[in-house]
Coordinates of C-alpha atoms in Angstrom, one line a residue:
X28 CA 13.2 154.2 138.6
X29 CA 14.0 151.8 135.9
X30 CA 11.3 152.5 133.0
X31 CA 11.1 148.6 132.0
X32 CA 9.6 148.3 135.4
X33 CA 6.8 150.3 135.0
X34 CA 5.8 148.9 131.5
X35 CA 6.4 145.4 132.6
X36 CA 4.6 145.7 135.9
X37 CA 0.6 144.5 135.9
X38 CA 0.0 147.8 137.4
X39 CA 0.9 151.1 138.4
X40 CA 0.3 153.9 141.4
X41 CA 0.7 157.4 141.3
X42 CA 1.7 159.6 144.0
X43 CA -0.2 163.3 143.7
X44 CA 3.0 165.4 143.5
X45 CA 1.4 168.1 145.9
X46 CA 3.3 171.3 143.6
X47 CA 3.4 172.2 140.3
X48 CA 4.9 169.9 137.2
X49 CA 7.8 172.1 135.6
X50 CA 10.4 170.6 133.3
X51 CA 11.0 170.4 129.4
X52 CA 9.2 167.6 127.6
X53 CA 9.4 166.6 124.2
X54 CA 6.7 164.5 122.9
X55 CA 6.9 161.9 121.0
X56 CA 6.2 162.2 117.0
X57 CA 2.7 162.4 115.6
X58 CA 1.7 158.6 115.2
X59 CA -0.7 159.6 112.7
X60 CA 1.7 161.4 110.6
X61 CA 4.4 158.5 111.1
X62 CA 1.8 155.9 109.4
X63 CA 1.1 157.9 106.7
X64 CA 4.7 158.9 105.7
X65 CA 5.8 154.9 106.1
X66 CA 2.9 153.7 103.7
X67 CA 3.7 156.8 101.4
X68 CA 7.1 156.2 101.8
X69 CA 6.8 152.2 100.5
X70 CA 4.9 153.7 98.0
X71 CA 7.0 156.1 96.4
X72 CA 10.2 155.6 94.0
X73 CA 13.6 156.3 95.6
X74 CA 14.6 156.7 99.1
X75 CA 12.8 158.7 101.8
X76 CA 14.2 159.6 105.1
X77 CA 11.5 160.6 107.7
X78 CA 13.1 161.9 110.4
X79 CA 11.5 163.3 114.3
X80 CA 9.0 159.7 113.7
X81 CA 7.3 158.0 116.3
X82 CA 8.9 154.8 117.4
X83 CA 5.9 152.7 119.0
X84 CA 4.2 149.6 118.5
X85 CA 1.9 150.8 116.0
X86 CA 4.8 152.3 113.7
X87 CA 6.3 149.2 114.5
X88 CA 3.1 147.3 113.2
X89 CA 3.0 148.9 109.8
X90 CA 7.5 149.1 109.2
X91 CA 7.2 145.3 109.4
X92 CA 4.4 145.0 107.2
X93 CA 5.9 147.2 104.6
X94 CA 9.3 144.8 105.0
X95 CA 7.6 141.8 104.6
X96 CA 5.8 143.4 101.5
X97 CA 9.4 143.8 99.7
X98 CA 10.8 147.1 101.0
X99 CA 13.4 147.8 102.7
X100 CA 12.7 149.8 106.2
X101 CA 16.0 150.5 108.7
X102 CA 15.3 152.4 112.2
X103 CA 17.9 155.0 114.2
X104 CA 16.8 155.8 117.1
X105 CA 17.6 159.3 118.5
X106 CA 17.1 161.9 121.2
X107 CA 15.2 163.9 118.3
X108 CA 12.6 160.9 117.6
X109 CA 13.3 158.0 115.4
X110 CA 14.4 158.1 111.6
X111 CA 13.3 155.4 109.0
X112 CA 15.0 154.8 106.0
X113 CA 12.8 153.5 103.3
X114 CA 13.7 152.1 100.0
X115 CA 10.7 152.6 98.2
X116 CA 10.7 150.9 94.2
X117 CA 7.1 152.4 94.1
X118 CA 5.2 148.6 94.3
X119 CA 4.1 146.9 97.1
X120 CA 5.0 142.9 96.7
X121 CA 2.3 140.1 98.1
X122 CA 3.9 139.1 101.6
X123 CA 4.1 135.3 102.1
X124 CA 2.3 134.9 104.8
X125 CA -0.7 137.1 106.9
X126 CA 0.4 140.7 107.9
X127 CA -0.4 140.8 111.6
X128 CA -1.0 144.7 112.7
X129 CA -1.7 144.3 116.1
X130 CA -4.4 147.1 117.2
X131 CA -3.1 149.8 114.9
X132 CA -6.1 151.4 113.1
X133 CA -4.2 153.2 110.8
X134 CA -2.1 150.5 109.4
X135 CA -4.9 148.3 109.2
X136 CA -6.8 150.7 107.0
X137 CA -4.2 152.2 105.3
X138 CA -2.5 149.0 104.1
X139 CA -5.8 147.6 102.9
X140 CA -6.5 150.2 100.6
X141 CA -2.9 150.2 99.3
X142 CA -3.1 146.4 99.3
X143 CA -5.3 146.6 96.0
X144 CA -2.2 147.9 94.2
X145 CA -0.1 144.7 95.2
X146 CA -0.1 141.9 92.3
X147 CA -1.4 138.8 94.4
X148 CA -3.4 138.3 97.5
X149 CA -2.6 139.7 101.1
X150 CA -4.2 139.3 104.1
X151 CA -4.4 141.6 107.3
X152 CA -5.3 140.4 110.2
X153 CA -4.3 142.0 114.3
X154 CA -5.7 141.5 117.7
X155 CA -8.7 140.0 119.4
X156 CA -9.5 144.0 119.8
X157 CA -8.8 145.0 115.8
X158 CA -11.1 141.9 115.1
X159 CA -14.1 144.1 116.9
X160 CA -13.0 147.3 114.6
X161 CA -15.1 148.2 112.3
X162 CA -13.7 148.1 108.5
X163 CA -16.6 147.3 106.4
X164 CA -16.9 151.0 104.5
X165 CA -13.6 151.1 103.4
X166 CA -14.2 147.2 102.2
X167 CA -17.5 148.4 100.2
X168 CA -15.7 151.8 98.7
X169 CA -12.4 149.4 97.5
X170 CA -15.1 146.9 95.7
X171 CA -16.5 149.6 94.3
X172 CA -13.5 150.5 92.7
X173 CA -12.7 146.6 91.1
X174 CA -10.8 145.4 94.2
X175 CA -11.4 141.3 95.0
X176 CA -11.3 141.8 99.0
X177 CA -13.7 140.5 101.3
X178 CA -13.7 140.9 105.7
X179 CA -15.4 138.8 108.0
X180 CA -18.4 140.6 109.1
X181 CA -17.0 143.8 108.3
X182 CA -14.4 143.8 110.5
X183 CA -10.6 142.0 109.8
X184 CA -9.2 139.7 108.9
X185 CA -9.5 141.4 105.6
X186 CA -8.6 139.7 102.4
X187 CA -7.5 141.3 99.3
X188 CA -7.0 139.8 95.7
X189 CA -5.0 142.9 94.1
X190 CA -4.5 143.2 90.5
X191 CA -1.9 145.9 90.8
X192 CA -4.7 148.5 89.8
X193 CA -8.1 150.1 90.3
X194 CA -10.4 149.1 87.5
X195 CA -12.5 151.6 88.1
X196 CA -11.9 155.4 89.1
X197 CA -14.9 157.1 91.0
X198 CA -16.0 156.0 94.4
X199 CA -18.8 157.4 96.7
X200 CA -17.7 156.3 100.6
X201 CA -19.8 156.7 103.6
X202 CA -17.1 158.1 106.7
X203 CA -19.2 158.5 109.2
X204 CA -17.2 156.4 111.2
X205 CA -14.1 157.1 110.5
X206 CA -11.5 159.4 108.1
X207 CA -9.2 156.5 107.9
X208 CA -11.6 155.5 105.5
X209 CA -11.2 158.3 102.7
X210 CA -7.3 159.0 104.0
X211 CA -7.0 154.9 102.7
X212 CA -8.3 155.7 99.5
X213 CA -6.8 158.8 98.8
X214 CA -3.3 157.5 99.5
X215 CA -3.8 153.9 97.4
X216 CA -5.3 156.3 94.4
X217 CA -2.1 158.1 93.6
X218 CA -1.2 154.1 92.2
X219 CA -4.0 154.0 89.3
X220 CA -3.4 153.9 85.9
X221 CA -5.8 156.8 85.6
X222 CA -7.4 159.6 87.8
X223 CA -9.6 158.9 90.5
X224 CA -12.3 160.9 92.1
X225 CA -13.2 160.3 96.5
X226 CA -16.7 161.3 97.5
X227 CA -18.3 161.5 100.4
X228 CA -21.9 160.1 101.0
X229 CA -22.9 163.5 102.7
X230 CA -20.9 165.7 104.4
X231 CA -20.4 164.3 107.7
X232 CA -16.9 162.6 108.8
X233 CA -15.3 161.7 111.5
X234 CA -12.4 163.8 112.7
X235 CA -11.9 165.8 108.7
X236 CA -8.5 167.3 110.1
X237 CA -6.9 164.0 109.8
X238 CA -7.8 164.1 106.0
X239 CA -6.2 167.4 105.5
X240 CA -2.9 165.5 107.3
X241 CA -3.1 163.1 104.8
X242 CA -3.1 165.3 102.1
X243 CA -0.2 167.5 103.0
X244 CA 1.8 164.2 103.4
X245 CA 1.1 162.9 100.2
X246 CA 1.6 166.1 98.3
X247 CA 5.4 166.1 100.2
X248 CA 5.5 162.9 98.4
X249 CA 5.0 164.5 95.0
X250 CA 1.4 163.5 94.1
X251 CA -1.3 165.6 92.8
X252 CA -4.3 165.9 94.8
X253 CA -7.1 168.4 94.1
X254 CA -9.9 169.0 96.7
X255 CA -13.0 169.9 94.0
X256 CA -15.4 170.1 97.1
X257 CA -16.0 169.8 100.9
X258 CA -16.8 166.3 100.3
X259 CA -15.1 165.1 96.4
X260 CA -11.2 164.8 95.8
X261 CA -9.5 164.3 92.8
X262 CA -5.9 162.0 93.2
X263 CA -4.0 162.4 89.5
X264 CA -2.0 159.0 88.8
X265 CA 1.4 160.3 89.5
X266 CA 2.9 157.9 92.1
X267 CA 5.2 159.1 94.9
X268 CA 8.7 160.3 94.7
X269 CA 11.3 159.5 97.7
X270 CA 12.0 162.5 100.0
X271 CA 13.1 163.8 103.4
X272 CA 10.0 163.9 105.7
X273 CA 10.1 165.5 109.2
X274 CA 7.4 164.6 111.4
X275 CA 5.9 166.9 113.7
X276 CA 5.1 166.0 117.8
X277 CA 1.9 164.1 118.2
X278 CA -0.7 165.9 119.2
X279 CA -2.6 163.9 121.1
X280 CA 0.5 162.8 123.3
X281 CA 0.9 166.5 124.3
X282 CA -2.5 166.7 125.5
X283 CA -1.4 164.9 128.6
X284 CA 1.2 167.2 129.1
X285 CA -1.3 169.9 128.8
X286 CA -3.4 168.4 131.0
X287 CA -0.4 168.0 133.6
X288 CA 0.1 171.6 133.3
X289 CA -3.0 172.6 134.1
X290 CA -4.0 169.8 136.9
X291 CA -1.1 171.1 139.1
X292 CA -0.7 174.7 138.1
X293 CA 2.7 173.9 136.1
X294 CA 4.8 175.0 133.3
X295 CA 6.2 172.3 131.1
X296 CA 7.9 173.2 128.4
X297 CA 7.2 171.0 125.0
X298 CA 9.4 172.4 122.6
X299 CA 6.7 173.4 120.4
X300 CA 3.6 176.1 120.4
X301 CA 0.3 174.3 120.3
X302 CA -0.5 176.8 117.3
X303 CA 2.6 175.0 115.2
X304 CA 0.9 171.7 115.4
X305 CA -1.3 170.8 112.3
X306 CA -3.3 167.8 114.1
X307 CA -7.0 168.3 115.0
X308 CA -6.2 167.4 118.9
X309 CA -4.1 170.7 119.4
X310 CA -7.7 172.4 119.3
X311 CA -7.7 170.7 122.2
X312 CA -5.3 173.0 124.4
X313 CA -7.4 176.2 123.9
X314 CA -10.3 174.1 126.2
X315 CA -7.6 173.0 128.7
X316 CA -6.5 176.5 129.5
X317 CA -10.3 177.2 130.5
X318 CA -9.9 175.0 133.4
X319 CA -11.1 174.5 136.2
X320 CA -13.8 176.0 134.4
X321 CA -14.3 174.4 131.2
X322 CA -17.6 175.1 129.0
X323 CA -20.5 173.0 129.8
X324 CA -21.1 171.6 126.1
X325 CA -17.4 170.5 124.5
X326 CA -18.0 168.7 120.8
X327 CA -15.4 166.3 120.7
X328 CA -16.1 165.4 116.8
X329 CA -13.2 167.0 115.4
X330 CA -10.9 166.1 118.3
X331 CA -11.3 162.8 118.9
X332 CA -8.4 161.3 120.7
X333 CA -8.4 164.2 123.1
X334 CA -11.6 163.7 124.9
X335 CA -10.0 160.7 127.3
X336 CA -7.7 163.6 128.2
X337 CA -10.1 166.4 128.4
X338 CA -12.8 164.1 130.5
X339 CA -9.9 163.6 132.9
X340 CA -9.9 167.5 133.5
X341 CA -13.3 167.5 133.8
X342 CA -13.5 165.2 137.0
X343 CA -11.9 168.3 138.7
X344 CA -13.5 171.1 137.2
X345 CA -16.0 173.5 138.9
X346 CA -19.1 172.7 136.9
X347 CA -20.2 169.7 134.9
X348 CA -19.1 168.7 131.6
X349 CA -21.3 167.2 128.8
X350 CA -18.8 165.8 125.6
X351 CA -21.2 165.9 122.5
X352 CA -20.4 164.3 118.9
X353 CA -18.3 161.6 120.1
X354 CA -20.0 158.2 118.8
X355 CA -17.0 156.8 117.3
X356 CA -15.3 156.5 120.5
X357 CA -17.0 153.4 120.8
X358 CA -14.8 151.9 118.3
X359 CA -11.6 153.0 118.6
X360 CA -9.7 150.5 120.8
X361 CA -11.8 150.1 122.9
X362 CA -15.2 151.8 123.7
X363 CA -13.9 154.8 125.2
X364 CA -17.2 156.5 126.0
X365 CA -18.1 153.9 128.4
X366 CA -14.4 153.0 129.4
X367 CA -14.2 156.7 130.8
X368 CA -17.5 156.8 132.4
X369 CA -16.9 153.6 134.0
X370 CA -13.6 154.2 135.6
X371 CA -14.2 158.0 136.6
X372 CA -17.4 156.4 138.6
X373 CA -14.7 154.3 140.3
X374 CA -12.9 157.1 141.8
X375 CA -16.2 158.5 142.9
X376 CA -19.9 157.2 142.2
X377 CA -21.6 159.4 140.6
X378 CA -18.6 161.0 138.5
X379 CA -19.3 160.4 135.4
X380 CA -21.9 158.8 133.3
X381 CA -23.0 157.9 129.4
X382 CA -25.7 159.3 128.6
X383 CA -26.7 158.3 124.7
X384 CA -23.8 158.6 123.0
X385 CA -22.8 161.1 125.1
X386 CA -20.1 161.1 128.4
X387 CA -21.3 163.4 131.1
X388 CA -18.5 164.4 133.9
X389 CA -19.8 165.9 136.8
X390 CA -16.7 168.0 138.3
X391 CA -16.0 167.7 141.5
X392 CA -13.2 170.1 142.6
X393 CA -13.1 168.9 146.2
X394 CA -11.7 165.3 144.3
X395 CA -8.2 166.4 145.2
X396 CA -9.1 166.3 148.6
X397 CA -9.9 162.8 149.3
X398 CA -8.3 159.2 149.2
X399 CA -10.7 157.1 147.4
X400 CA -8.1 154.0 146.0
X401 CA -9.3 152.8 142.7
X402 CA -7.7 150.3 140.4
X403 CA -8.3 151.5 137.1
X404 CA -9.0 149.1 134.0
X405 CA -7.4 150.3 131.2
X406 CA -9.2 147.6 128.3
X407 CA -5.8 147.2 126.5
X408 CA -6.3 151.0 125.4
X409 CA -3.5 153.5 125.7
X410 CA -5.5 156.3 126.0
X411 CA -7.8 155.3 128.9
X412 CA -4.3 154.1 130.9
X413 CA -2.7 158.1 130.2
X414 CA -5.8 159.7 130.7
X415 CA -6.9 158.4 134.3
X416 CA -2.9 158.7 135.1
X417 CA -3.9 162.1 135.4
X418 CA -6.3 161.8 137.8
X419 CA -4.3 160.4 139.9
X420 CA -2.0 163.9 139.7
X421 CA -4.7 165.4 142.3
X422 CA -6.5 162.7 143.5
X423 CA -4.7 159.9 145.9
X424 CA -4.9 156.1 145.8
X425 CA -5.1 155.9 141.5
X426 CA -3.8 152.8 140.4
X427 CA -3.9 151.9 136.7
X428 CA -3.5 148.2 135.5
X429 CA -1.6 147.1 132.6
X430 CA 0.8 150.8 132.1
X431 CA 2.6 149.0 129.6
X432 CA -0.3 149.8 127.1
X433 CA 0.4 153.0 127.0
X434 CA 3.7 151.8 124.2
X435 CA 1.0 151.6 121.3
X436 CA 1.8 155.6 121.2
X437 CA 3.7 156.6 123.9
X438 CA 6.5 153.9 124.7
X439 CA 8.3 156.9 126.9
X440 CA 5.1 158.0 129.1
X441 CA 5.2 156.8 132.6
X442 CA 9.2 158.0 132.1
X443 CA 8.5 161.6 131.1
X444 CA 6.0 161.6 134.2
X445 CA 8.7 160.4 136.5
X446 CA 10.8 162.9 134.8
X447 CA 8.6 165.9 135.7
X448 CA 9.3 164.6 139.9
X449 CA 5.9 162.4 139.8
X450 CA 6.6 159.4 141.6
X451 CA 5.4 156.0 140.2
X452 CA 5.0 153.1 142.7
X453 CA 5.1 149.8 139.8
X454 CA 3.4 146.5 141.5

């Protein structure tokens, strides 16, 4: 089966394997991790190699940006991941026309922040979907630091007037919604003239182990970062340095295979213990080995891009499932609370269903048992497309629509599924 057909094709059917998955499977490298060693990478003075890297349309997103901001960024591809070579000079120069990021949240944040460092205006601008995500936070912390930048009812296109500094060097950020918010500032503060202290307004933010990713990246980049609180960081004004970066597997991409495993009573080897992985959604694989009887109350909060996954075990589990603490889901790229209720109903009424802010799954063990065909929206999102591919492991008749979504994060998954004998009828 030719891959290109799959990711081409306006939909996709799979065909429950009926025995367990068992192969080797390396996932793909941490998206998150890529983003933040590119930006810190165009950051920093001298070369940096960052090698095991995601190679997807959001790393794509934020390489071309940093190009088309004056530094040089070369791609190999390899059976190990891809490996950038950047040529940092440790600015950022004014691009000459819009940066356009596509629906990648991380580059869209990130590059704002570390837009107020550039010398001259730049404006970031994606989809019809990154024009719905929310920004407005991060806009209110970076004025509050001296940055000229302004977004269109808080969400992009953003515009941002940089001076090449921060005139001022304390900020108090609400990140409620999301940690992109303070892992953007913490990043762009390393380039003051001066030290700069992050607070939080209260303690609460969303997904916190993303900030400690940040962190270790920028510190493998040479800067000085204290953490004086749970909720204050102080970044010293020591740039970046170039270095050789290895990125670990993504987290969240293995939570399918997980999922795999445990939908058809597998053993798929990834290369890597779950325990090795530093991303919040590896928490997630201590839940997924409780199935078919996972606990009634899961709090997502902290393991956010794993819910899709984890509701998709749920439809089959032996009691009902109620996903608590996941209100930003309903801006990520799509809103995936109401995405995974919706399309779980499809397969069967009654599945799943928002409650609040909250997504309810039923569980429904006797699933596998029926044919009940369903063509599954996937709303441009990745994560619902892999997530109700899995469903389709026990249950017959799933079809999902536009499979090529899933290259945002995951250019290689419909092929590693075929790899593992699942059988993929393309449209």
């Amino acid at each position: 089966m030719d891959l290109a057909d799959i990711r081409s094709a306006p939909a996709v059917t799979i065909v429950p394997p009926g025995r367990p998955l068992v192969g080797a499977i390396r996932p793909p490298g941490s998206k998150s991790i890529t983003n933040r060693a590119l930006l810190l990478a165009g950051l920093a003075k001298g070369e940096s190699t960052i090698e095991g890297a995601l190679a997807s349309d959001d790393t794509r997103h934020m390489a071309e940006a940093l190009r088309r901001m004056g530094v040089p960024v070369t791609q190999a591809d390899g059976a190990d991941g891809a490996t950038f070579t950047v040529g940092g000079t440790g600015r950022l120069a004014a691009p000459d026309c819009a940066l356009f990021l596509g629906n990648a949240g991380t580059a869209m944040r990130f590059l704002t922040a570390a837009a107020a460092l550039v010398d001259g205006t730049v404006v970031l601008d994606g989809d019809a979907h990154m024009r719905k995500r929310p920004i407005g936070p991060l806009v209110a912390a970076l004025g509050a630091l001296g940055v000229d930048v302004a977004a269109t009812e808080g969400c992009p296109p953003v515009t941002v007037r940089g001076s090449g500094r921060l005139a001022a060097h304390a900020v108090t950020i609400d990140a409620g919604l999301s940690s992109q918010y303070v892992s953007a500032l913490l990043m762009a503060a390393a380039g003051s003239d001066a030290p700069v202290t992050i607070s939080l307004s209260g303690t609460k933010i969303g997904a916190r182990g993303y900030v400690d990713l940040t962190l270790a990246a920028m510190r493998a980049f040479g800067a000085e970062v204290v953490q004086e609180d749970e909720g204050r960081w102080r970044v010293e004004p020591m740039g970046y340095r170039g270095c050789t970066y290895r990125v670990e597997p993504d987290a969240s991409a293995a939570t399918y295979l997980w999922a795999a495993e445990r939908l058809t009573g597998g053993a798929i080897d990834l290369g890597v213990a779950p325990g090795a992985m530093t991303q919040p959604d590896a928490k997630a694989y201590d839940l997924m080995a409780r199935f078919p009887r996972l606990p009634p109350l899961i709090d997502g909060s902290q393991m956010q891009d794993a819910v899709p996954t984890l509701a998709a075990l749920a439809a089959f589990n032996e009691g009902p499932v109620r996903f608590v603490g996941i209100e930003n889901l309903r801006v990520k790229e799509c809103d995936r609370i109401a995405a995974m209720a919706t399309e779980l109903a499809r397969v069967k009424p009654g599945l799943a269903r928002e409650e609040g802010d909250d997504l309810v799954v039923e569980g429904d063990p006797g699933l596998a048992a029926e044919t009940r065909p369903a063509r599954i929206e996937t709303y441009c999102d990745h994560r619902i497309a892999m997530s109700m591919a899995l469903v389709g492991l026990r249950a017959p008749g799933i079809t999902i629509l536009d499979p090529g979504c899933t290259a945002k994060t995951y250019p290689l998954y419909w092929r590693d599924l075929a790899a593992l004998g699942v059988d993929l009828v393309p449209e």
